[in-house]
Structure formats: C-alpha cells, structure tokens
Coordinates of C-alpha atoms in Angstrom, one line a residue:
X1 CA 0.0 0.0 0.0
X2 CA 1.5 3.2 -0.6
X3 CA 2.1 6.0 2.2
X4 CA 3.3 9.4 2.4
X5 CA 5.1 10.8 5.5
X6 CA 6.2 14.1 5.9
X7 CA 9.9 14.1 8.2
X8 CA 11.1 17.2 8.1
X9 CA 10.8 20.9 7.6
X10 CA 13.4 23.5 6.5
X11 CA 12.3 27.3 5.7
X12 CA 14.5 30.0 4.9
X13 CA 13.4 33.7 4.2
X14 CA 10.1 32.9 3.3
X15 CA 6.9 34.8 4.7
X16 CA 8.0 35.5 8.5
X17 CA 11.0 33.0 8.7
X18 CA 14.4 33.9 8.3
X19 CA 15.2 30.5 8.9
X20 CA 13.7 27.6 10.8
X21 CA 14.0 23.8 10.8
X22 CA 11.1 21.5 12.3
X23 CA 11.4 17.7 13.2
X24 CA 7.8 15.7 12.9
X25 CA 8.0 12.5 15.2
X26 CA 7.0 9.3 13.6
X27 CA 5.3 7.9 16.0
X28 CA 2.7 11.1 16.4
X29 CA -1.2 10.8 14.7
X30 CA -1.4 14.6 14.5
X31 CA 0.9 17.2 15.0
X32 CA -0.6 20.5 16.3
X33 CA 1.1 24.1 15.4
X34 CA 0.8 26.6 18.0
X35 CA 1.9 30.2 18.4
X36 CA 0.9 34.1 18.1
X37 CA -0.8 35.4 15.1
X38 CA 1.6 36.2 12.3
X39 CA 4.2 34.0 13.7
X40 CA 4.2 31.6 10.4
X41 CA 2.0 28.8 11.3
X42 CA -0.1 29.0 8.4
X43 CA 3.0 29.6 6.0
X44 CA 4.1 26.2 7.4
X45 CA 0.9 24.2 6.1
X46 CA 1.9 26.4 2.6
X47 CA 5.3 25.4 3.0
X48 CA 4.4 21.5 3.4
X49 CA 1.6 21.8 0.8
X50 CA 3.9 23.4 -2.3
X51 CA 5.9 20.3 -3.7
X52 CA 2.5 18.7 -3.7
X53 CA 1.0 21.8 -5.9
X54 CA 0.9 22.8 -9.3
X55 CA -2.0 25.2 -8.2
X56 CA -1.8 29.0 -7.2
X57 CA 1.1 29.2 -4.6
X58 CA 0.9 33.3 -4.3
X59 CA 0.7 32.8 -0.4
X60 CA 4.1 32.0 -0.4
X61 CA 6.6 34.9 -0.8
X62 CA 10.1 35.5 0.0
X63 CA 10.8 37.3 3.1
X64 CA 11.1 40.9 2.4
X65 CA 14.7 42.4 1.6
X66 CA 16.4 38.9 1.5
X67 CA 17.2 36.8 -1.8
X68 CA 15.3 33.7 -3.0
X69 CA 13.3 32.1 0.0
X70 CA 14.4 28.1 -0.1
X71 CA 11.9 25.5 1.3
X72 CA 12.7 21.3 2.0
X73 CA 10.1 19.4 2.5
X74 CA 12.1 15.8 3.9
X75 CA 9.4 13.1 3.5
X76 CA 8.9 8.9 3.7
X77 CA 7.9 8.1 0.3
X78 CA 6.7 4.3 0.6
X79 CA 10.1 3.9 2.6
X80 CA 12.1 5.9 0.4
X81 CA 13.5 9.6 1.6
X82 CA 13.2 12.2 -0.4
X83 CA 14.0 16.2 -0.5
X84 CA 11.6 18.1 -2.5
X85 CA 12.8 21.6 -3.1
X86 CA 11.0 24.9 -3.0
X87 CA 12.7 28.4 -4.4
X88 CA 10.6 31.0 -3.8
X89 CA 11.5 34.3 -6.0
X90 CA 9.0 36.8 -5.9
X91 CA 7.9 39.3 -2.9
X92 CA 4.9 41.3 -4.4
X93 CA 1.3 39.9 -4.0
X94 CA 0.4 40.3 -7.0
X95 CA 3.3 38.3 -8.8
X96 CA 4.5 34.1 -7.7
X97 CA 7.7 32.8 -9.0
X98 CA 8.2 29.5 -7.6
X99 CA 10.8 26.7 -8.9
X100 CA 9.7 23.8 -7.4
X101 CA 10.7 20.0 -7.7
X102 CA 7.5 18.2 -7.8
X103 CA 6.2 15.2 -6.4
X104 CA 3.8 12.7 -8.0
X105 CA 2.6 11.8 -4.8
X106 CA -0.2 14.6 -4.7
X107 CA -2.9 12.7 -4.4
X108 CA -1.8 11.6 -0.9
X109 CA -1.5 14.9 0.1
X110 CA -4.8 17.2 1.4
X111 CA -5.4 20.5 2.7
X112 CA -8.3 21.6 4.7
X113 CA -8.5 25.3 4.9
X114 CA -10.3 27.7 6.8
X115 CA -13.4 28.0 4.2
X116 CA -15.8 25.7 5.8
X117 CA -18.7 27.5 5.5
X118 CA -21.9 25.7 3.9
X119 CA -25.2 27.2 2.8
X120 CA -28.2 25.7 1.6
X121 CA -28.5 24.4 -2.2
X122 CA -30.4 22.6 -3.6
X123 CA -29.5 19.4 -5.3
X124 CA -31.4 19.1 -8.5
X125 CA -29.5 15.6 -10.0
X126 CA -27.0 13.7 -8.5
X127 CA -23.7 13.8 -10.8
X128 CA -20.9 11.0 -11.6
X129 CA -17.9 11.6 -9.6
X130 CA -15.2 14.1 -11.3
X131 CA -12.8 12.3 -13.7
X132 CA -9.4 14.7 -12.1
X133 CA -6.9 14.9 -14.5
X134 CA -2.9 15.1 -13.0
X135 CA -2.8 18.6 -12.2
X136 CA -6.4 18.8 -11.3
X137 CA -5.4 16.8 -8.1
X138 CA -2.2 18.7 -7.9
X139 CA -4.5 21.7 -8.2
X140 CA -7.1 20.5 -5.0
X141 CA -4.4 20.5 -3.0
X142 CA -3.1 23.8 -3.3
X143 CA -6.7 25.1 -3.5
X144 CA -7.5 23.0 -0.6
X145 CA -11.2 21.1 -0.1
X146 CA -13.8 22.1 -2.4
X147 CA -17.1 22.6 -0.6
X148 CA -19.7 23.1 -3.8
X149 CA -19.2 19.2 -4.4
X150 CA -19.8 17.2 -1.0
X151 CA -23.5 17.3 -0.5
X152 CA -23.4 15.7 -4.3
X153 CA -21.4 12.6 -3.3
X154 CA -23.1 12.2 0.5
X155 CA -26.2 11.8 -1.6
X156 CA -24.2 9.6 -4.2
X157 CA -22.9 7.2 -1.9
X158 CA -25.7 7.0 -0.3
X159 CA -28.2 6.4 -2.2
X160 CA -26.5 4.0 -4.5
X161 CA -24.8 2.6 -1.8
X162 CA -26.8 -1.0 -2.8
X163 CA -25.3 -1.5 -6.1
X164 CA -21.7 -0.7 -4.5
X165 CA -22.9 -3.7 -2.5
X166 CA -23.4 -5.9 -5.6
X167 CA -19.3 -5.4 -6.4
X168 CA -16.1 -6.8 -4.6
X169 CA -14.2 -3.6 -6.5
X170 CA -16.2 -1.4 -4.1
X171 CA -15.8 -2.4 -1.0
X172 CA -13.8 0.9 0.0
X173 CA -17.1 2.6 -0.7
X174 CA -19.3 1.0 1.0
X175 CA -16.8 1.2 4.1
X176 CA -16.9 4.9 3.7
X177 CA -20.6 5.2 2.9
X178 CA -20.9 3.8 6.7
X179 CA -18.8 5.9 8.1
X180 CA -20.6 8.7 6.4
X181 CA -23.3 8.3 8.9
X182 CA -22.0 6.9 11.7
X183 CA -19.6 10.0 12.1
X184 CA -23.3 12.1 13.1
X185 CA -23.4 10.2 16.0
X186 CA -19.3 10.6 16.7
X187 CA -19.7 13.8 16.9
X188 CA -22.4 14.2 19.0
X189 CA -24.7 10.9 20.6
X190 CA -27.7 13.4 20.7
X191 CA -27.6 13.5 16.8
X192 CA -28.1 10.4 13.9
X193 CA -28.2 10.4 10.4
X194 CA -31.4 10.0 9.1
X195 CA -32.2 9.3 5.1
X196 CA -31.1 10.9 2.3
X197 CA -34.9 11.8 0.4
X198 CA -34.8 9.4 -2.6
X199 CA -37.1 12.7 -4.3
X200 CA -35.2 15.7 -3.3
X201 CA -31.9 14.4 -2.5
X202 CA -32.1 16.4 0.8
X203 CA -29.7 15.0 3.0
X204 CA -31.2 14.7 6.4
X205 CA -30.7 14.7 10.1
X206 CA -31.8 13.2 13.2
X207 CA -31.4 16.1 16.0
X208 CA -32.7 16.4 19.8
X209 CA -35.2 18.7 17.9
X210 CA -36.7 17.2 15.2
X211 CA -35.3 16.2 11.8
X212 CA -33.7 18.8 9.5
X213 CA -31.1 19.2 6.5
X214 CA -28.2 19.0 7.3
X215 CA -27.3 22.2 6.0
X216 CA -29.7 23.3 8.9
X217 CA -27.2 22.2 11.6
X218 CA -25.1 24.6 14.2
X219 CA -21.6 26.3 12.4
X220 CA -19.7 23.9 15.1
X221 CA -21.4 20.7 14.0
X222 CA -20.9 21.4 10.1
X223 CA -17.6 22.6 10.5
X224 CA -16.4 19.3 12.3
X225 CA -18.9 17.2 9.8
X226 CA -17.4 18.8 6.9
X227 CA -13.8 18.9 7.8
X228 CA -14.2 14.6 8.3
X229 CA -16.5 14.3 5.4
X230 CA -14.2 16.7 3.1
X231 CA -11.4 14.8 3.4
X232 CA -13.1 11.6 3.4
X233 CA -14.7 12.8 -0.1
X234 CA -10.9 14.2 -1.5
X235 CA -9.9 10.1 -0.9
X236 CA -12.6 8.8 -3.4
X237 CA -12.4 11.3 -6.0
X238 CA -8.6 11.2 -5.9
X239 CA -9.0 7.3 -6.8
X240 CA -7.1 6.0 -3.8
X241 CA -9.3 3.0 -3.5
X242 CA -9.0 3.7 -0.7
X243 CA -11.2 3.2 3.3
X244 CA -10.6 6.3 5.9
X245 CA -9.3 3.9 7.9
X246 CA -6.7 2.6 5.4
X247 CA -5.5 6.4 3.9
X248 CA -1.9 6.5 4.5
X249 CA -1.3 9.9 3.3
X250 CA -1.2 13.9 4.9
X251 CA -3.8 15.8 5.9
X252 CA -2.9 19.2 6.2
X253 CA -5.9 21.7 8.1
X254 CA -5.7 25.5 9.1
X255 CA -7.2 26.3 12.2
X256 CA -8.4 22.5 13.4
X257 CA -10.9 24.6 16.2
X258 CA -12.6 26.7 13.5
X259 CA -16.2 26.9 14.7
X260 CA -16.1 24.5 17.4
X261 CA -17.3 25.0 20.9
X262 CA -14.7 24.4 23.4
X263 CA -16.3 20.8 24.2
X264 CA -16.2 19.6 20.9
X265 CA -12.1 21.6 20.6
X266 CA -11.2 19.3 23.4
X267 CA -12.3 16.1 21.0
X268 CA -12.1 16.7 17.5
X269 CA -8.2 15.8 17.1
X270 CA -8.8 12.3 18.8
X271 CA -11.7 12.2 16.4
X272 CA -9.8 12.8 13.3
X273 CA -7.0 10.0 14.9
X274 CA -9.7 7.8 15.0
X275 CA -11.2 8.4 11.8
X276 CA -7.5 8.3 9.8
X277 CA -5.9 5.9 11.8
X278 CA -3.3 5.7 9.3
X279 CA -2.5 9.2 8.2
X280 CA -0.6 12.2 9.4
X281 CA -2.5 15.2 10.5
X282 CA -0.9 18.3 10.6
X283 CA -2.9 21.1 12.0
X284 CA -2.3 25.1 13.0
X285 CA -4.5 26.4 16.2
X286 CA -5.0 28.7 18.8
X287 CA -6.9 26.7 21.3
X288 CA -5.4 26.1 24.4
X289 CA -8.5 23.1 24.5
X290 CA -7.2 21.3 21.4
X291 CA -3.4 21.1 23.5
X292 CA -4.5 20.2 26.6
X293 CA -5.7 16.8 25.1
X294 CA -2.7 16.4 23.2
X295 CA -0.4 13.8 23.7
X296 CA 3.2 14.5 25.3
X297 CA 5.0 14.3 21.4
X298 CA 2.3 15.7 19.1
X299 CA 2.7 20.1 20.1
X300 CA 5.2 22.2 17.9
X301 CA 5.4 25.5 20.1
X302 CA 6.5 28.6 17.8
X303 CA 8.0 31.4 19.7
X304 CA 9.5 34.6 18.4
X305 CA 12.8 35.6 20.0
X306 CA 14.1 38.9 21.1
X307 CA 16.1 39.6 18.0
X308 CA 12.7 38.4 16.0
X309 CA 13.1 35.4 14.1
X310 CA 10.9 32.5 14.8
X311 CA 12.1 29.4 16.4
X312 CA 10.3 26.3 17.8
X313 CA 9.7 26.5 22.0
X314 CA 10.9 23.4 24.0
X315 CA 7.8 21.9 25.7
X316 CA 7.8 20.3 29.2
X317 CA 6.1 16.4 28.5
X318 CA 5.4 13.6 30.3
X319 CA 3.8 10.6 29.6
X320 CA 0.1 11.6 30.2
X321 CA 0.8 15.2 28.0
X322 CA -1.0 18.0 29.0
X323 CA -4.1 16.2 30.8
X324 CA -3.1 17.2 34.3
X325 CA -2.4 21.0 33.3
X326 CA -5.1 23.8 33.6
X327 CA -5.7 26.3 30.5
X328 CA -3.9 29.2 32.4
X329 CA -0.9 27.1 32.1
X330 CA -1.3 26.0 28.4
X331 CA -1.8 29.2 27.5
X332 CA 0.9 30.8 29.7
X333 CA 3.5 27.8 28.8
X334 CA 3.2 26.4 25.7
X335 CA 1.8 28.9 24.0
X336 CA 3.6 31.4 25.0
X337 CA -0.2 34.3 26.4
X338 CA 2.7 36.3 28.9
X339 CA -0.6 37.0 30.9
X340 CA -3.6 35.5 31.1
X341 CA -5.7 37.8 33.6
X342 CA -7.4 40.9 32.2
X343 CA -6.4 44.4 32.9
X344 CA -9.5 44.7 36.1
X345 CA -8.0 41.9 37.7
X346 CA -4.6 42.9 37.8
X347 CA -5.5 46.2 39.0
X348 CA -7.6 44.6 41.8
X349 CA -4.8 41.8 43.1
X350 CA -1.8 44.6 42.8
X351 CA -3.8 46.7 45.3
X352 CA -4.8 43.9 47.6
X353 CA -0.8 43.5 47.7
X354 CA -0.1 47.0 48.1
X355 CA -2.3 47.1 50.9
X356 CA -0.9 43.9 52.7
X357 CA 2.3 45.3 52.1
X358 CA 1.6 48.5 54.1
X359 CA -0.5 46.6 56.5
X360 CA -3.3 49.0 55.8
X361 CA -6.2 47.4 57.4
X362 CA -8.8 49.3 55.5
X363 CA -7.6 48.7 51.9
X364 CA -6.8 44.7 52.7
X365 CA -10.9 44.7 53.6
X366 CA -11.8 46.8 50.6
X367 CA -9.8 45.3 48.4
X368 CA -10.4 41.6 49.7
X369 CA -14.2 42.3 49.2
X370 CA -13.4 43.3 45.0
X371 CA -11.5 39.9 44.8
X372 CA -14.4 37.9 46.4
X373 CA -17.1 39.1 44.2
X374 CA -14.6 39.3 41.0
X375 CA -13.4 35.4 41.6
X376 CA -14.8 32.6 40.4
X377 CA -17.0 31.1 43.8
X378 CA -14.3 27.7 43.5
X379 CA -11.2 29.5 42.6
X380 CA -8.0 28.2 45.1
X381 CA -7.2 31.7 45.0
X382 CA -10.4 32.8 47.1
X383 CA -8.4 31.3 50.2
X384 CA -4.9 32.0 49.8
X385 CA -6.0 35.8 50.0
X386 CA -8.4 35.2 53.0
X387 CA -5.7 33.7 54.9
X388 CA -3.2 36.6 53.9
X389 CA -5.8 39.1 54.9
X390 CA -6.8 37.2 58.4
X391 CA -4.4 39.0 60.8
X392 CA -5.6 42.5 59.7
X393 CA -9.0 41.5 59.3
X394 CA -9.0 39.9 62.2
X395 CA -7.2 43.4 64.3
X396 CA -9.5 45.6 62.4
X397 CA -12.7 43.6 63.9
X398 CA -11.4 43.7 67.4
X399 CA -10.3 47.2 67.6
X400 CA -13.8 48.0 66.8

C-alpha cells in the first residue's frame, strides 16, 4: 500500500521566517502548530503543501529584503527519503515565481482550509464523480477542499450505496458510505443520520429537535462534519481506492478549532485520529482546548525571540501530555499568552498586595471584598488571599 510521511521541515526567508527547521515525530497521529498570530503557522501548512501543488502558490513569498526564499520538504515516500525543493522568488502579491521540484505523490496529500462554511442548495440531479486529470489533483491541494461538491457525493454514496454492495471492487465505498453516517453520532450521541430523500436528495438529520437538513445544523457541527467528510470525499475522488481507515497519506488543516465550541475543541483531534488511523494530520491552532488533550510528542510550540526570528519553544512532557495542566498554564507555557488575567483583575490583586504590604487594614478589607465578588466562587485563589488578609481583618474587627 503506498504511504506518504512528511519528516522534516526547513524554511528560509520565506513569509516571516528567516530560517527555521522543524522535526515531525514518527510515532505522532497529529501534530498541532501553535503560536501568536503572524508567527508563520499558516505559512508552514503552505510550506508543506507546495511540492504537492501545481495550483496557485501566491501565499508563499520571500521574506522581504532577502534573496530567493528556499523551502525542504524531507518526506517517507513508501520507505524511500526524499528532498523536495521549493525556491521562492518573488515578494509582491500580486506576482509568484516559484521553482519547485514536484512530487507525483499529490494525491496523498490534502489540505483543509479555513473555508468551511456551507449554505443551503439545492441538489437538482446527483452527478458521476469528477474524472481529475494530473494537475487537477495537484490543483485541489493547493486550492484545498472544495465545498460546492460534497453534498453531491453524500447523496451519491448514499443512495447507490446497494449497487456498490453488488461489487467486490467497491468495498472501500461502501466502508466509507458507513462511516458517512456513523460519524453524526461521533460527533455528538444526541444527533443520527437519518435518510437521504430518494425525491429531493435532501440529506437529512436526526437532532434532539426534530429532523432537519443538514445544511440546517449549528456552524460547530458542520464545520467538524465537513472537515471529516471533506477529506473523506478528497480520498474517493482522488482514486485512492481507498477506506478512511486505510488512507496513508497527509492531511494538512488550518485552524483545526474553526467553529467548534470548546467541548467539541477538546475532542475533535482524537476524532480525526480515530477516523484516519493511518494518516498524518498536521494542523495550526489557537486553542489552548485542542493542546490540553494532546499527547506529550504531538505540540510544535512557535515562539518569536528577542532579535525576532521564529524558532520552535521546548515543551515540558510527560507521559500523560498535558491532561493534568489547567488552561492558564497552556496558555501561559506552551503557548507562550505572557498574561492570562485581564487588565480589572490585575489592577484589583496589585492593590490587595499594596495594601498587605503596608498593613493598611482598611484597603486589605476593601480590596479583599473586589476579589471575592470578582473570583470565580471555587477558585484556590479565594483562600490564599483570605488567609493573607486574616491578621488585619482579624485586628480591624477587634479594635472595633
């Protein structure tokens, strides 16, 4: 079977990178790309995306004032190493000059943007899948997941999914076609995929209130749906002959959170694991949710230095990963937030010092009574300033 496995990473001048070299471990499912806005983390996804590409590459650009940008993609092709090469010549937006040594592996290779939006349409005929030609793959991935085209082969699949029964050459289908509505009920156990309407090709769902298309459904839940069912659709029309649970390739997707309440940001990368057990994910995000579940090898922590340049943060792990850590901590450690408390709060806790610096009796009680009501009614912090503020409380009373 063949498999594509992305190793290694080298950047230089391109976008915000002077020069930056990242190590993917073999052993991770997904590998999650964290760090400050503008820092490069989409630019790596670009980066990994371009020997795979014969597509529009004008998001790549050379770092401004330096020569040709140079990009190396190191990756496992079906046990083989290679080193594709990216030269990146051009600096204006409206211009790409790329030199690129190009793999024929692109159909292994998918990106899931941030356009995940879906609005109603209606489905007037269901259509034949596409017949891609080489660089219309090549094309899809620099493009990343078309949308227009995946209520089409949901209703496809499913409704034909007898006479893929009646031959041994699909059985990759109808694998897929099961997992097209199982994943519903992944996603959520309150929800269940219901028909798709053998009349109006609506494809329909079964929700705590009632049935409705699926278009119908919250932003979270089609943004998570689509994302799984976007790259499950890419497979099939790439030819791969493929299962989900048998793709071997990379899966590339900006902003895994996009959309997603926090509760479904704590699950969705053991989700896609689960639903590509074979493939690497690579994914950018900003949710301190999505690390906290991660496991102790699967975080690359970008960090800019003093001087500027980008360079990858060394992460604290242990066996159990992040489980045991709260938010503040993510957020403060591995993703580098240098304060996590907002501007009222600091103001409030630096007086409450001040005060019990100066023993002032009457600010530590004013001051105490602001944190109380400000604090969350279970927060460990509640008591440590209680117990700092007992002998002048405690004066204060008795005095009076």
């Amino acid at each position: 079977m063949d498999k594509l496995r992305i190793n290694k990473l080298f950047v230089s001048n391109v976008g915000p990178f002077e020069e930056i070299h990242l190590v993917f471990p073999a052993k991770s499912g997904i590998n999650l790309i964290c760090g400050d806005n503008g820092i490069g983390k989409s630019t790596i996804l670009e980066s990994l995306a371009a020997p795979f590409s014969r597509g529009n590459l004008t998001n790549l650009k050379k770092k401004h004032g330096s020569e040709d940008g140079k990009i190396i993609v190191s990756c496992d092709i079906n046990g083989n190493n290679q080193n594709l090469e990216v030269s990146v010549k051009t600096y204006e937006p409206d211009k790409q000059n790329h030199k690129i040594t190009f793999s024929d592996y692109d159909r292994w290779m998918i990106f899931a943007r941030t356009n995940r939006e879906i609005t109603y349409a209606k489905l007037n005929a269901i259509s034949s899948d596409p017949s891609l030609e080489p660089y219309g793959i090549s094309d899809r991935v620099s493009l990343g997941i078309p949308l227009h085209d995946i209520k089409n082969w949901i209703a496809n699949r499913i409704l034909f999914e007898n006479h893929y029964y009646k031959s041994n050459e699909y059985e990759y289908i109808i694998e897929n076609s099961k997992y097209i509505k199982s994943v519903i009920s992944i996603l959520d156990s309150n929800f269940s995929f219901y028909e798709v309407d053998p009349k109006t090709y609506e494809i329909k769902i079964n929700t705590p209130t009632g049935v409705v298309p699926f278009e119908y459904l919250s932003s979270g839940f089609k943004s998570a749906y689509i994302l799984i069912i976007g790259v499950l659709k890419e497979i099939e029309y790439r030819t791969l002959e493929v299962s989900a649970q048998l793709f071997s390739g990379v899966i590339l997707i900006d902003e895994i959170e996009l959309h997603l309440h926090p509760t479904w940001q704590c699950k969705i990368s053991s989700i896609l694991k689960e639903s590509f057990p074979n493939a690497q994910i690579i994914a950018t995000t900003h949710s301190p949710h999505v690390i906290q579940r991660a496991d102790p090898s699967e975080v690359i922590a970008l960090y800019r230095q003093e001087d500027g340049s980008t360079d990858q943060r060394p992460l604290p792990s242990s066996e159990y990963g992040y489980a045991g850590w709260t938010l503040e901590e993510v957020l403060e450690d591995i993703m580098g937030v240098s304060d996590t408390k907002s501007s009222v709060f600091r103001a409030a806790i630096h007086a409450f010092d001040s005060a019990i610096d100066n023993e002032d009796s009457e600010k530590i009680q004013e001051t105490l009574h602001i944190l109380e009501k400000m604090l969350h009614k279970d927060s460990p912090l509640r008591k440590i300033i209680a117990l700092q503020a007992v002998p002048y409380v405690s004066n204060r009373e008795t005095e009076q």
